[in-house]
Every structure is written in structure tokens, then in C-alpha cells.
Coordinates of C-alpha atoms and ligand atoms in Angstrom, one line a residue:
M1 CA -6.7 -119.0 79.6
K2 CA -9.0 -117.6 82.2
R3 CA -11.6 -116.5 79.5
N4 CA -11.6 -119.6 77.6
A5 CA -12.1 -121.5 80.9
R6 CA -15.1 -119.3 81.5
I7 CA -16.8 -119.8 78.5
A8 CA -15.9 -123.9 79.1
L9 CA -17.5 -123.3 82.4
L10 CA -20.6 -121.6 80.9
V11 CA -21.0 -124.8 78.0
L12 CA -20.6 -127.1 81.5
L13 CA -23.1 -125.8 83.7
A14 CA -25.4 -126.2 80.6
A15 CA -24.2 -129.7 80.0
G16 CA -24.2 -130.3 84.1
L17 CA -27.9 -128.9 84.4
W18 CA -29.0 -131.5 81.4
L19 CA -27.4 -134.0 83.5
A20 CA -28.5 -133.5 86.2
L21 CA -32.1 -132.7 85.6
K22 CA -32.4 -135.7 82.8
P23 CA -33.4 -138.6 84.6
T24 CA -36.7 -135.9 85.3
L25 CA -37.4 -135.2 81.8
G26 CA -36.7 -138.8 80.8
N27 CA -37.8 -141.7 81.8
R28 CA -35.4 -142.0 84.6
R29 CA -36.1 -145.6 85.9
F30 CA -36.4 -147.3 82.0
T31 CA -39.2 -149.6 83.4
F32 CA -39.4 -151.4 79.8
L33 CA -36.1 -152.6 80.6
P34 CA -35.6 -156.0 82.2
F35 CA -34.2 -155.1 85.8
R36 CA -30.7 -155.6 85.0
W37 CA -30.7 -153.3 82.5
S38 CA -32.4 -150.9 84.6
E39 CA -29.1 -151.0 87.0
Y40 CA -27.1 -150.4 84.7
F41 CA -28.5 -147.6 83.6
D42 CA -28.9 -146.2 87.4
L43 CA -25.1 -147.3 87.3
M44 CA -24.4 -145.2 84.0
D45 CA -26.5 -142.5 85.5
F46 CA -23.8 -142.3 88.8
W47 CA -21.0 -141.9 86.4
L48 CA -22.7 -139.5 84.1
N49 CA -23.0 -137.4 87.4
L50 CA -19.9 -138.1 88.5
G51 CA -18.0 -137.1 85.4
A52 CA -20.2 -134.0 84.7
F53 CA -19.0 -132.9 88.0
A54 CA -15.5 -133.8 87.5
M55 CA -15.8 -131.2 84.8
L56 CA -17.6 -128.6 86.4
G57 CA -15.0 -129.0 89.4
M58 CA -11.9 -128.2 87.1
T59 CA -13.5 -125.7 85.0
V60 CA -14.9 -123.7 88.2
W61 CA -11.3 -124.3 89.8
L62 CA -9.5 -123.1 86.8
A63 CA -11.6 -119.9 85.9
F64 CA -11.9 -119.3 89.5
G65 CA -9.2 -121.1 91.9
T66 CA -6.0 -119.9 93.0
L67 CA -3.0 -122.0 94.6
E68 CA -2.3 -118.8 96.8
K69 CA -5.7 -119.8 98.7
A70 CA -5.8 -123.5 97.7
F71 CA -7.5 -124.9 100.4
S72 CA -10.3 -122.0 101.5
R73 CA -11.3 -122.1 97.6
L74 CA -11.3 -125.7 97.6
W75 CA -13.9 -125.9 100.5
M76 CA -16.0 -123.4 99.4
M77 CA -16.3 -124.5 95.4
T78 CA -17.0 -128.1 96.6
G79 CA -19.3 -126.9 99.2
G80 CA -21.0 -124.5 96.8
I81 CA -21.3 -127.3 93.9
T82 CA -22.9 -129.8 96.6
L83 CA -25.2 -127.5 97.5
L84 CA -26.7 -127.2 93.9
N85 CA -26.3 -130.7 93.0
I86 CA -28.5 -131.3 96.4
L87 CA -31.0 -128.4 95.5
L88 CA -31.3 -130.0 91.8
E89 CA -32.2 -133.4 93.7
L90 CA -34.6 -131.7 95.6
V91 CA -36.1 -130.2 92.7
Q92 CA -36.3 -133.7 91.1
S93 CA -37.9 -135.1 93.8
S94 CA -40.7 -133.0 93.8
I95 CA -41.6 -134.2 90.8
P96 CA -43.9 -137.5 91.3
G97 CA -42.3 -140.7 91.3
R98 CA -38.7 -139.2 91.8
A99 CA -37.2 -139.4 95.1
M100 CA -34.2 -137.8 96.1
D101 CA -31.0 -139.8 94.7
M102 CA -28.3 -139.7 97.1
A103 CA -25.9 -141.6 94.8
D104 CA -26.1 -138.9 92.8
V105 CA -25.5 -136.3 95.6
W106 CA -22.2 -138.4 96.3
A107 CA -21.2 -138.5 92.6
G108 CA -21.4 -135.0 92.3
L109 CA -19.1 -134.8 95.3
I110 CA -16.5 -137.0 94.4
G111 CA -16.5 -135.8 90.6
C112 CA -16.1 -132.2 92.1
V113 CA -13.3 -132.6 94.5
G114 CA -11.5 -134.9 91.6
G115 CA -11.9 -132.4 89.3
I116 CA -11.0 -129.6 91.3
G117 CA -7.1 -131.7 91.9
C118 CA -7.3 -132.6 88.2
G119 CA -7.8 -128.4 87.1
M120 CA -4.6 -127.6 90.1
V121 CA -2.5 -130.0 89.0
L122 CA -3.2 -128.4 85.5
Q123 CA -2.8 -124.8 86.8
L124 CA 0.8 -125.9 88.5
F125 CA 1.9 -127.2 85.6
S126 CA 1.0 -124.7 82.8
I127 CA 3.0 -121.9 84.8
G128 CA 7.0 -120.7 85.2
K129 CA 9.5 -122.1 82.9
K130 CA 13.0 -122.6 82.9
S131 CA 15.3 -119.6 82.7
G132 CA 17.5 -120.8 80.0
G133 CA 19.7 -118.0 81.1
K134 CA 23.2 -118.3 81.5
E135 CA 23.3 -118.4 85.3
P136 CA 21.1 -120.6 87.2
Q137 CA 18.4 -119.1 88.6
V138 CA 17.9 -120.1 92.4
L139 CA 14.8 -119.7 94.5
F140 CA 16.1 -119.6 98.2
L141 CA 13.9 -120.8 100.8
D142 CA 14.1 -119.7 104.9
Q143 CA 12.1 -120.1 107.4
T144 CA 12.5 -117.2 109.8
G145 CA 12.4 -113.4 109.2
R146 CA 15.1 -112.8 112.4
L147 CA 18.9 -112.7 111.7
G148 CA 20.3 -116.1 112.7
G149 CA 23.9 -117.1 111.7
A150 CA 22.0 -119.7 109.2
E151 CA 20.2 -116.1 107.9
L152 CA 23.4 -113.9 107.7
M153 CA 25.4 -116.5 105.3
L154 CA 22.3 -116.7 103.1
L155 CA 22.3 -112.8 103.2
D156 CA 25.7 -112.8 101.8
I157 CA 24.9 -116.0 99.1
A158 CA 21.7 -114.2 97.9
A159 CA 23.3 -110.9 97.6
A160 CA 26.3 -112.0 95.7
R161 CA 23.7 -113.1 92.9
A162 CA 21.2 -111.0 93.6
A163 CA 20.2 -111.0 89.9
D164 CA 19.6 -114.5 89.7
S165 CA 18.0 -115.1 92.8
E166 CA 14.9 -114.8 94.6
V167 CA 14.1 -115.2 98.4
I168 CA 11.0 -116.6 99.8
L169 CA 10.4 -116.4 103.6
F170 CA 7.8 -117.9 105.8
H171 CA 7.9 -115.1 108.3
D172 CA 8.8 -111.1 108.1
G173 CA 11.4 -109.7 109.8
E174 CA 14.6 -107.8 109.8
F175 CA 15.9 -110.8 107.5
R176 CA 13.6 -109.3 104.6
T177 CA 14.7 -106.0 104.8
A178 CA 18.2 -106.7 105.0
L179 CA 17.7 -109.1 102.1
E180 CA 16.0 -105.9 100.2
N181 CA 18.3 -103.6 101.2
A182 CA 20.9 -106.0 99.6
G183 CA 19.1 -105.8 96.3
V184 CA 17.7 -109.3 96.7
K185 CA 13.7 -110.0 95.5
T186 CA 12.1 -111.1 98.6
T187 CA 8.6 -112.6 99.0
V188 CA 6.9 -113.5 102.5
Q189 CA 4.7 -116.5 102.2
R190 CA 3.3 -117.0 105.2
L191 CA 3.4 -120.5 107.3
S192 CA 0.3 -121.3 109.3
E193 CA 0.4 -120.4 113.2
E194 CA -0.1 -124.3 113.8
A195 CA 3.2 -125.1 111.8
S196 CA 4.9 -122.3 112.8
T197 CA 4.7 -123.0 116.4
V198 CA 6.2 -126.7 115.3
D199 CA 10.0 -126.3 116.6
K200 CA 12.7 -128.8 116.6
Q201 CA 11.8 -131.0 119.4
A202 CA 8.0 -131.6 117.5
G203 CA 6.0 -134.6 118.3
L204 CA 3.7 -135.9 116.2
K205 CA 1.0 -134.4 117.2
S206 CA 1.8 -130.9 116.5
V207 CA 3.3 -132.4 113.2
L208 CA 0.0 -133.4 112.4
R209 CA -2.1 -130.6 113.5
S210 CA 0.2 -128.1 111.2
L211 CA -0.5 -130.6 108.1
P212 CA -3.0 -128.2 106.4
G213 CA -0.7 -125.2 106.7
I214 CA 2.0 -127.1 105.7
L215 CA 0.6 -128.5 102.4
Q216 CA -0.9 -124.8 101.6
L217 CA 2.7 -123.6 101.7
M218 CA 4.0 -126.2 99.7
L219 CA 1.7 -125.6 96.8
R220 CA 2.5 -122.0 96.5
I221 CA 6.5 -122.9 96.5
V222 CA 5.7 -125.7 93.9
Q223 CA 4.0 -123.1 91.8
A224 CA 7.3 -120.7 92.2
A225 CA 9.8 -123.0 91.8
R226 CA 8.7 -123.5 88.4
S227 CA 10.2 -120.4 87.4
F228 CA 13.4 -121.0 88.6
D229 CA 16.3 -123.7 87.9
V230 CA 17.5 -124.9 91.2
V231 CA 15.7 -124.9 94.7
Y232 CA 17.9 -124.1 97.6
A233 CA 16.4 -124.7 101.0
N234 CA 18.4 -123.0 104.0
T235 CA 16.8 -124.6 106.9
A236 CA 15.0 -127.5 108.4
K237 CA 11.5 -126.0 108.0
A238 CA 12.4 -124.8 104.5
L239 CA 13.8 -128.3 103.7
I240 CA 10.5 -130.3 104.8
I241 CA 8.3 -127.8 103.1
G242 CA 10.5 -127.0 100.1
G243 CA 12.0 -130.5 99.4
P244 CA 8.8 -132.0 98.5
A245 CA 7.5 -128.8 96.5
A246 CA 10.8 -129.0 94.5
R247 CA 10.1 -132.6 93.5
L248 CA 6.6 -131.8 92.4
A249 CA 7.9 -128.8 90.3
G250 CA 10.9 -130.7 89.0
R251 CA 13.5 -128.5 90.2
P252 CA 16.4 -130.2 91.7
L253 CA 17.4 -129.2 95.5
I254 CA 20.2 -127.8 97.4
F255 CA 19.5 -128.7 101.4
H256 CA 22.2 -125.9 103.3
L257 CA 22.5 -127.9 106.5
H258 CA 23.3 -125.6 109.4
D259 CA 22.3 -127.6 112.0
I260 CA 23.5 -130.5 113.6
I261 CA 20.8 -133.8 113.4
A262 CA 21.0 -135.0 116.9
D263 CA 19.1 -135.3 120.1
G264 CA 19.7 -131.8 122.2
H265 CA 19.1 -130.0 118.8
F266 CA 15.9 -132.2 117.1
S267 CA 13.7 -135.3 118.5
L268 CA 13.7 -138.4 117.1
L269 CA 11.1 -138.0 114.8
N270 CA 12.6 -134.2 113.4
Q271 CA 15.6 -136.2 113.0
Q272 CA 14.1 -139.0 110.9
A273 CA 11.8 -136.6 108.9
L274 CA 14.9 -134.5 108.2
V275 CA 17.1 -137.0 106.9
H276 CA 14.7 -138.9 105.0
C277 CA 13.1 -135.5 103.5
A278 CA 17.1 -135.0 102.4
N279 CA 17.8 -137.9 100.9
F280 CA 14.7 -138.3 99.1
C281 CA 14.3 -134.4 97.7
A282 CA 18.1 -133.2 97.8
Q283 CA 20.2 -133.7 94.8
S284 CA 23.4 -131.6 97.1
V285 CA 23.5 -131.0 100.5
I286 CA 26.2 -128.2 101.8
A287 CA 27.1 -129.0 105.2
N288 CA 28.6 -125.7 107.3
S289 CA 31.3 -128.5 108.8
E290 CA 32.8 -132.2 109.3
A291 CA 30.4 -132.1 112.4
T292 CA 27.2 -131.3 110.9
K293 CA 28.0 -133.8 108.0
D294 CA 28.9 -136.9 110.4
A295 CA 25.7 -135.9 112.6
F296 CA 23.7 -136.2 108.9
I297 CA 25.5 -139.5 107.9
A298 CA 25.0 -141.0 111.7
C299 CA 21.3 -140.0 111.2
G300 CA 20.7 -142.4 107.9
G301 CA 21.7 -139.2 105.9
R302 CA 23.4 -140.4 102.2
A303 CA 27.0 -139.2 102.2
E304 CA 27.3 -138.9 98.7
L305 CA 25.1 -135.8 98.6
C306 CA 27.2 -133.9 101.1
V307 CA 30.0 -131.1 100.9
V308 CA 31.3 -129.4 103.3
I309 CA 31.4 -125.6 102.9
P310 CA 32.0 -123.7 106.1
N311 CA 30.7 -119.9 106.5
G312 CA 32.2 -117.0 104.8
F313 CA 33.3 -113.8 106.2
R314 CA 34.3 -109.9 104.9
I315 CA 37.4 -109.4 105.9
P316 CA 37.0 -105.7 107.3
T317 CA 39.8 -103.4 106.1
E318 CA 38.8 -100.8 108.7
R319 CA 38.0 -101.6 112.7
T320 CA 36.6 -99.4 114.7
A321 CA 37.8 -95.9 115.3
A322 CA 39.1 -95.9 119.1
T323 CA 37.1 -92.9 120.0
Q324 CA 33.9 -94.7 119.1
V325 CA 34.8 -97.7 121.0
S326 CA 35.3 -95.4 124.4
S327 CA 32.0 -94.0 124.0
L328 CA 30.4 -97.3 123.8
R329 CA 32.0 -98.7 126.6
A330 CA 30.8 -95.7 128.1
S331 CA 27.3 -96.3 126.9
L332 CA 27.6 -99.4 128.4
G333 CA 28.6 -98.6 131.7
I334 CA 31.8 -100.8 131.6
P335 CA 34.9 -98.8 133.2
P336 CA 37.8 -97.5 130.8
Q337 CA 40.5 -99.9 131.9
A338 CA 38.0 -103.1 132.9
W339 CA 39.1 -106.2 131.1
T340 CA 36.2 -107.2 129.0
V341 CA 34.8 -110.6 127.5
L342 CA 32.3 -110.5 124.7
M343 CA 29.6 -113.4 123.9
A344 CA 27.8 -112.7 121.0
G345 CA 25.2 -114.6 119.6
R346 CA 21.4 -115.2 120.4
L347 CA 19.9 -115.9 124.0
A348 CA 19.4 -119.8 124.2
H349 CA 20.2 -121.8 126.7
W350 CA 22.6 -124.5 124.3
K351 CA 24.5 -121.3 123.8
G352 CA 25.4 -121.7 127.3
Q353 CA 25.3 -117.7 128.3
H354 CA 24.7 -119.0 131.8
V355 CA 28.3 -120.8 131.9
L356 CA 29.9 -117.5 131.1
L357 CA 28.0 -115.8 134.0
E358 CA 29.3 -118.3 136.7
A359 CA 32.5 -118.4 135.2
L360 CA 32.8 -114.6 135.4
K361 CA 32.2 -115.0 139.7
A362 CA 36.0 -116.6 139.4
V363 CA 37.3 -114.1 137.0
P364 CA 37.6 -110.8 139.5
A365 CA 36.9 -107.2 137.8
A366 CA 36.3 -108.5 134.8
H367 CA 33.0 -107.2 132.8
A368 CA 31.0 -109.4 130.2
I369 CA 29.0 -108.2 127.5
L370 CA 26.1 -110.3 126.0
L371 CA 25.3 -109.2 122.9
G372 CA 22.1 -110.7 121.0
D373 CA 18.7 -111.4 122.0
A374 CA 16.2 -114.2 122.8
L375 CA 15.6 -114.9 118.7
F376 CA 13.2 -117.6 118.3
T377 CA 11.2 -119.7 120.8
D378 CA 9.3 -119.2 124.0
E379 CA 11.9 -121.4 125.8
D380 CA 14.6 -118.9 124.8
R381 CA 12.7 -115.5 126.2
E382 CA 12.3 -117.8 129.3
Y383 CA 16.0 -118.5 129.5
A384 CA 16.8 -114.7 128.5
R385 CA 15.0 -113.9 131.8
G386 CA 16.7 -115.9 133.8
L387 CA 20.0 -114.6 132.6
H388 CA 18.8 -111.2 133.6
A389 CA 18.3 -112.7 137.2
Q390 CA 21.7 -114.2 137.4
A391 CA 23.4 -111.6 136.7
E392 CA 21.9 -109.9 139.3
A393 CA 23.9 -112.1 141.8
P394 CA 26.5 -110.0 144.3
E395 CA 29.4 -111.3 143.0
L396 CA 28.5 -110.3 139.6
A397 CA 27.0 -106.6 140.1
G398 CA 27.3 -104.3 137.6
R399 CA 30.0 -106.5 135.4
V400 CA 27.0 -108.1 133.4
H401 CA 25.9 -105.9 130.0
F402 CA 22.9 -107.0 128.4
A403 CA 23.4 -105.3 124.9
G404 CA 20.5 -106.5 122.5
F405 CA 20.5 -107.8 119.0
Q406 CA 22.6 -105.2 117.1
K407 CA 23.0 -105.3 113.0
E408 CA 26.5 -103.6 113.5
T409 CA 28.5 -105.9 115.6
M410 CA 32.1 -104.9 114.9
P411 CA 32.2 -102.4 117.8
Y412 CA 31.6 -105.0 120.0
F413 CA 34.3 -107.4 119.2
D414 CA 36.5 -104.4 119.0
L415 CA 36.0 -103.5 122.5
A416 CA 36.2 -106.6 123.4
D417 CA 39.7 -108.1 125.2
A418 CA 38.6 -111.6 124.7
V419 CA 35.6 -113.3 122.8
V420 CA 33.8 -116.8 124.1
H421 CA 31.7 -119.0 122.7
A422 CA 30.1 -121.5 125.4
S423 CA 27.8 -123.7 123.5
V424 CA 26.4 -126.6 126.0
H425 CA 25.6 -128.7 123.2
P426 CA 27.6 -129.5 120.0
E427 CA 28.1 -126.4 117.8
P428 CA 27.3 -126.8 113.9
F429 CA 29.8 -124.1 113.0
G430 CA 30.0 -120.8 115.6
R431 CA 30.2 -117.6 113.3
V432 CA 31.0 -115.5 116.5
I433 CA 34.1 -117.6 116.6
V434 CA 35.5 -116.8 113.6
E435 CA 34.3 -113.3 113.8
G436 CA 36.2 -112.8 116.9
M437 CA 39.3 -114.3 115.3
L438 CA 38.9 -111.8 112.3
A439 CA 38.9 -108.8 115.0
C440 CA 42.0 -110.3 116.2
K441 CA 40.8 -111.2 119.7
P442 CA 41.5 -114.4 121.8
V443 CA 38.7 -116.9 121.3
I444 CA 37.9 -119.4 124.0
A445 CA 35.3 -121.9 122.3
A446 CA 33.7 -125.1 123.5
R447 CA 35.3 -128.2 123.0
A448 CA 32.8 -129.9 120.2
G449 CA 31.0 -129.7 116.9
G450 CA 32.2 -127.1 114.4
A451 CA 34.1 -124.9 116.9
A452 CA 36.3 -127.8 117.6
E453 CA 37.1 -127.7 114.1
I454 CA 37.7 -123.9 113.7
V455 CA 39.8 -123.6 116.9
Q456 CA 43.4 -125.2 117.4
H457 CA 43.5 -125.6 121.1
E458 CA 46.8 -123.4 122.4
Q459 CA 47.2 -122.2 118.5
T460 CA 44.3 -120.2 117.3
G461 CA 42.5 -120.3 120.7
L462 CA 41.7 -121.7 123.7
L463 CA 39.5 -124.9 123.7
V464 CA 37.5 -125.7 127.3
A465 CA 35.1 -128.9 128.1
P466 CA 31.3 -127.9 127.0
G467 CA 29.3 -126.8 130.1
S468 CA 32.3 -126.2 132.4
A469 CA 32.3 -123.0 134.2
G470 CA 35.5 -124.0 135.7
E471 CA 37.5 -124.4 133.1
L472 CA 36.0 -121.5 131.4
A473 CA 37.3 -119.8 134.6
E474 CA 40.6 -120.7 134.0
A475 CA 40.8 -119.9 130.3
L476 CA 39.7 -116.5 131.1
L477 CA 42.3 -115.9 134.2
R478 CA 44.8 -117.2 131.6
L479 CA 44.3 -114.6 129.0
K480 CA 43.6 -112.2 131.4
N481 CA 47.3 -112.4 133.1
E482 CA 49.0 -113.3 130.2
P483 CA 48.6 -110.5 127.3
S484 CA 51.3 -111.9 125.5
L485 CA 49.5 -115.3 125.3
A486 CA 46.4 -113.7 124.1
C487 CA 48.0 -111.7 121.7
D488 CA 50.1 -114.3 119.9
I489 CA 46.9 -116.5 119.8
A490 CA 44.9 -113.6 118.2
Q491 CA 47.5 -113.0 115.5
R492 CA 47.6 -116.8 114.9
A493 CA 43.9 -117.2 114.5
Q494 CA 43.6 -113.8 112.8
Q495 CA 45.9 -115.1 109.6
M496 CA 44.5 -118.4 109.8
A497 CA 40.7 -116.8 109.8
Q498 CA 41.7 -114.5 106.8
D499 CA 43.1 -117.7 104.8
I500 CA 40.5 -119.9 105.4
Y501 CA 37.2 -118.1 105.7
A502 CA 37.1 -115.3 103.1
L503 CA 33.7 -115.0 102.0
N504 CA 35.1 -114.5 98.2
A505 CA 36.1 -118.2 98.4
V506 CA 33.3 -119.5 99.9
Q507 CA 31.1 -118.0 97.7
E508 CA 32.7 -119.5 94.5
K509 CA 32.1 -123.0 96.0
I510 CA 28.8 -122.5 96.8
E511 CA 28.2 -121.2 92.9
A512 CA 29.8 -124.5 92.0
V513 CA 27.3 -126.8 93.7
I514 CA 24.5 -124.4 92.6
R515 CA 25.9 -125.2 89.0
Q516 CA 26.3 -128.6 89.5
T517 CA 23.1 -129.3 91.0
A518 CA 21.3 -127.2 88.3
S519 CA 23.2 -129.3 85.7
R520 CA 21.4 -132.5 87.2
E521 CA 18.5 -134.1 85.2
L522 CA 15.9 -134.7 87.6
S523 CA 14.7 -137.6 85.6
Q524 CA 17.7 -139.3 87.0
E525 CA 15.8 -140.9 89.8
T526 CA 17.3 -141.0 93.8
E527 CA 19.0 -144.3 92.9
T528 CA 20.8 -143.1 90.0
A529 CA 22.1 -139.8 92.1
A530 CA 23.1 -142.1 95.1
N531 CA 25.6 -143.6 92.4
Q532 CA 26.9 -140.2 91.7
P533 CA 28.6 -138.6 94.1
L534 CA 28.9 -134.9 94.1
Q535 CA 32.1 -133.7 92.9
Q536 CA 34.2 -132.3 95.8
V537 CA 34.1 -128.4 95.6
A538 CA 37.6 -127.7 95.6
Ligands
UDP1 N1 24.7 -111.2 115.7 C1 24.2 -110.2 115.5 N2 23.9 -109.2 116.1 C2 24.0 -109.5 117.5 C3 24.2 -110.8 118.0 C4 25.2 -111.8 117.1 O1 24.3 -109.9 114.0 O2 23.6 -108.7 118.2 C5 25.4 -112.2 114.8 C6 26.8 -112.7 115.6 O3 28.1 -111.7 114.5 C7 27.0 -114.1 114.1 C8 25.5 -114.5 114.4 O4 24.7 -113.3 114.5 O5 26.9 -113.6 113.0 C9 25.2 -115.7 115.1 O6 25.8 -116.9 114.5 P1 26.5 -118.2 115.2 O7 26.8 -119.1 113.8 O8 27.4 -117.9 115.7 O9 25.2 -119.1 115.6 P2 23.8 -118.7 115.4 O10 22.7 -118.1 116.1 O11 23.5 -119.1 113.9 O12 23.2 -120.5 116.2
GLC2 C1 23.5 -122.0 112.6 C2 24.0 -122.7 113.6 C3 25.6 -121.9 113.9 C4 26.6 -121.8 112.6 C5 25.5 -120.6 111.4 C6 25.7 -120.6 110.1 O1 22.3 -120.9 112.7 O2 23.3 -122.7 115.2 O3 26.4 -123.0 114.5 O4 27.2 -120.7 112.6 O5 24.1 -121.6 111.3 O6 26.4 -121.7 109.4

């Protein structure tokens, strides 16, 4: 294709030159014709120029343009061709009786941009074919290279269908390494700096600034998506960029909703953008809890798109050896018999680590491990610094242990006497709660969102009011002082977690959604899809 395009380019260059120079060689003004005719021919000249430059632009794009660097190439080529056009006009204007004709320059510019646009469209639709294979081919999209809960879930989903999947990340990081180690083909398509800094609370100004970067990445995803049967957006930015891209590429989209779309988590603008994008672009929305689904619908999301599938977990057959637990204790500086509570997860204000530190003051001699790091934003890093300062308080001295982010978390769960979840905003799901249960540890969780769906108060854990250090301290004291209660709760919870959250069963449900979505024809437009609820995934 490139070779033919280059030959066509030469022919067109010659034609373009002829068209551009023609008025100087012939009698441009057609003085022998009535005035109106002359105008008519001038007009025709304008259109001929426009057409010639459109062809020129399209051919140059097909010969040298690449969607990888769509925007820089677009400016370069338009600039180059327009410069050539102006030079030609200048040459003509040096001929006696000929003046510089700006109309021709404009015609060339408009034609060139239009032609390049057509070239891009042609390029987009001439590449990539649907697989036609047995298993649906899935292109997963995720905005981060860090390992948050949403990424850990995607890691398991993609690893189980590595032969039929690829992942595109918008940032590099340990997530890419983990995916590649699991045999999943992964590429990093970097999002521009401006677009990366748009966070969940972003307003209109920063969104507008990020547009060029977003459009560029979108084009690359359209190109990639055409080789797959389904596009699967795993995060909010992946939906905003991947949703329209999937539509342009003519591929159905699954949105895995890991977030509660509501105040406290997203700005109003972002809430609306997410929900409308999901409504318009997604054929299926997988919500990680009822709370997540309800918030989506309350915000205007289409209920018939939604199916609730919780996170799934490998059920460990072996736990950490006692000697390893003891040496971990020693390395953290925790005395051998000290009653210890674990809080695992990224350090962020809404995760409520500060609430645990406050509560710990009222639980004498208890130690706390904070496992995790500030993963995503500057505010998180600022918050982490604040936590270190908070832990310096005399009542807490030596009792708070920052373990940082660890890939291998099981030893920390096995070390703990209890696991705490303390999010001050509703938790969408809360993987750490289930992980605590699977480790057979009594869990205290904040009564809101997905956490309140996982924990049955007094049966499979203790629920406390979000943000209440007082209630948390009471619950901690109960577990510390009543080991038999702690043990009963932990055992019941472990059984329940093994029954409900086993990875295999969850993977099957997600596969069912993938198959169902892949088999949907995109030609059925939004209205039709609205009348066809996603079949309940049993
Ligand atoms: N996690 C981890 N290493 C750490 C801290 C946490 O691998 O040092 C894991 C944790 O085990 C859990 C996930 O990160 O699987 C956090 O998921 P969760 O749903 O609790 O919260 P999120 O951070 O996704 O909001
Ligand atoms: C998100 C949510 C968390 C959930 C995880 C996996 O990171 O914040 O609550 O457990 O996704 O679905």
C-alpha cells in the first residue's frame, strides 16, 4: 500500500504543480469572457486547487503519515504543503500581471487538512480484522502502571485468557511487569502529561487542556481495537478514551466499574462524563458491588447495561510458616506477643488510615501495620507524610509500622491478629476485607458501600461507622479482649469468603459477559441495546 501511495504521490505532485502553475501559463483572467464568466472560472480555480491539495494531502498522509504520531505529523505535513503552496504563489506573483492570490492559498490549506483527514480515516479502516477465532479476542485498557485493586483484578482476568488478550496501559510500572510475567502481551501507550494530571476531581479547564493528548491516544486505540472482538475498559480514563475509540473501531465495549460514581470520589463534571460515556459507548457494565451499580444508576447510568460481579480471589492452600511470620515481626520491630492489627491498601485520605491511628491511641499496647504506599496522586503523598507525623504522637510511639507497598502480602495478613478497613467514603468493593477473611482473621470494616455487602455485622466481621475512631477503638478492644469471639467471626467469614469469592467462579462470570458482549452486533444502535438487558450472569 505504501509503495502504490508513493507512486500516486508523484503523479499527484505533478498534477498539483500543473494545477497551481496553470493560471500563470494560460490566461488566468480569461479577459475575453464576460466578467461573470471570469468570476466563475476563478471560483472553479479555487475548487480545483482545493481538490488538488486534498488529493495531495491524502496521498502524502497515506505515504508517510502514521496514527502513532498523528498530531505532530498533521502539523508538519500541513505546514510543509502550505509553505510549498505559498512559494508557488510567490513565483506566480513575480510574473508580470499576476498578483499573489490568497484564495488559492486558503483553498490549498483547507484541501490539505481535509485530505489528511480522509487519509487518516482510510488508514483506520484498512487495518486490523476481527479474529474470527474461537475465543473472543479482548483488548484490555487500564490507565495506570501501578498495582491498585482494580489492576490486581484485571491481572487475574487477563492472565486466565492470556492467549486471547492484550493489555494497553496508559502508564508504565510494576503492573506491566506483573502482566508480562503472567504471559499477557502488554504495551504501554503513554498518555500526555496534561491528560495524566486530570484526576477524578478535575474541572473543565484541565479537561480542555488535556484534549489533544486524549485524542491522540484515542486514535492509537482505534487502530489497535480493530484487531480484537471486544474492548474492555478497566478504569475511568480507560472508558473516556477507550469508549469512543471502541465505537469508532466498531467494536463492543465492556466497562468494568470499580468506582463509586458520586461526590467524594468524582467531580460533578467527571461523574456526568463517565456515565454518559458508559451509556453511549458500553454494551455491558460490570459493577464490582451493588453499591457501585446503584451509584452508577443514581447518576443516570442505564440499569440494563449492569451486572454485578464481585472481585475473585485465589484460595491459598498454604499459609506463611510460623518462623517466617516471627522473622517478619522482628524485622518490623513488633514485640513477639504484641496484639497487632493490619491495615492494607494504598495510603489515601479516603482510605482512612488516620482513623485507625486515632483509634489505636485508645487500645493500649496494640500495634498497627500500615501495608501499602501512596500510589496515585500528590495529595496521597502529602497524606502519607501526614500519617508519619501522626504516628510520632507520644501515645503511639513505636506502635505504628509502615511496611510500604509489598507484592507478597500474605505474610502480613498471617502476622496480624485482626484486619481493619476504615474508608471514610463508601468503599466500592474492598479487596482487603476479603483477603483478611481468607486469612482467617477477624475483620472490622466501615459500614458503607461494598464493605457493608461483604461483612455481615457480628457474624462475619464487625461494622463501624465510617470515620468514627471511637467506634473503631471499641471494636478493636472487643476483638482484643474476646479471643473466642474473634475466632468465631474469623472462621465463619473464611468459609463464606471461600464460597462466594473464589476466583474461578468469578472468572467464569466475567467470561460469560465477554462472550455475550462479543456476540452483540454493534449495528444495533444504543436504543435497541437499551431494550435488551444484559442477561443475568449466574
Ligand atoms: N496490596 C498489595 N500490596 C500492598 C498493599 C495492598 O498488593 O502493599 C493489595 C491488597 O492486597 C489488595 C489491593 O492492593 O488486593 C487493594 O485493593 P482494595 O480493593 O482493597 O483497594 P483499592 O486500593 O483498590 O481501592
Ligand atoms: C477499586 C476500588 C476498590 C475495589 C477495587 C477492585 O480500586 O477502590 O474498592 O476493591 O477497585 O474492584
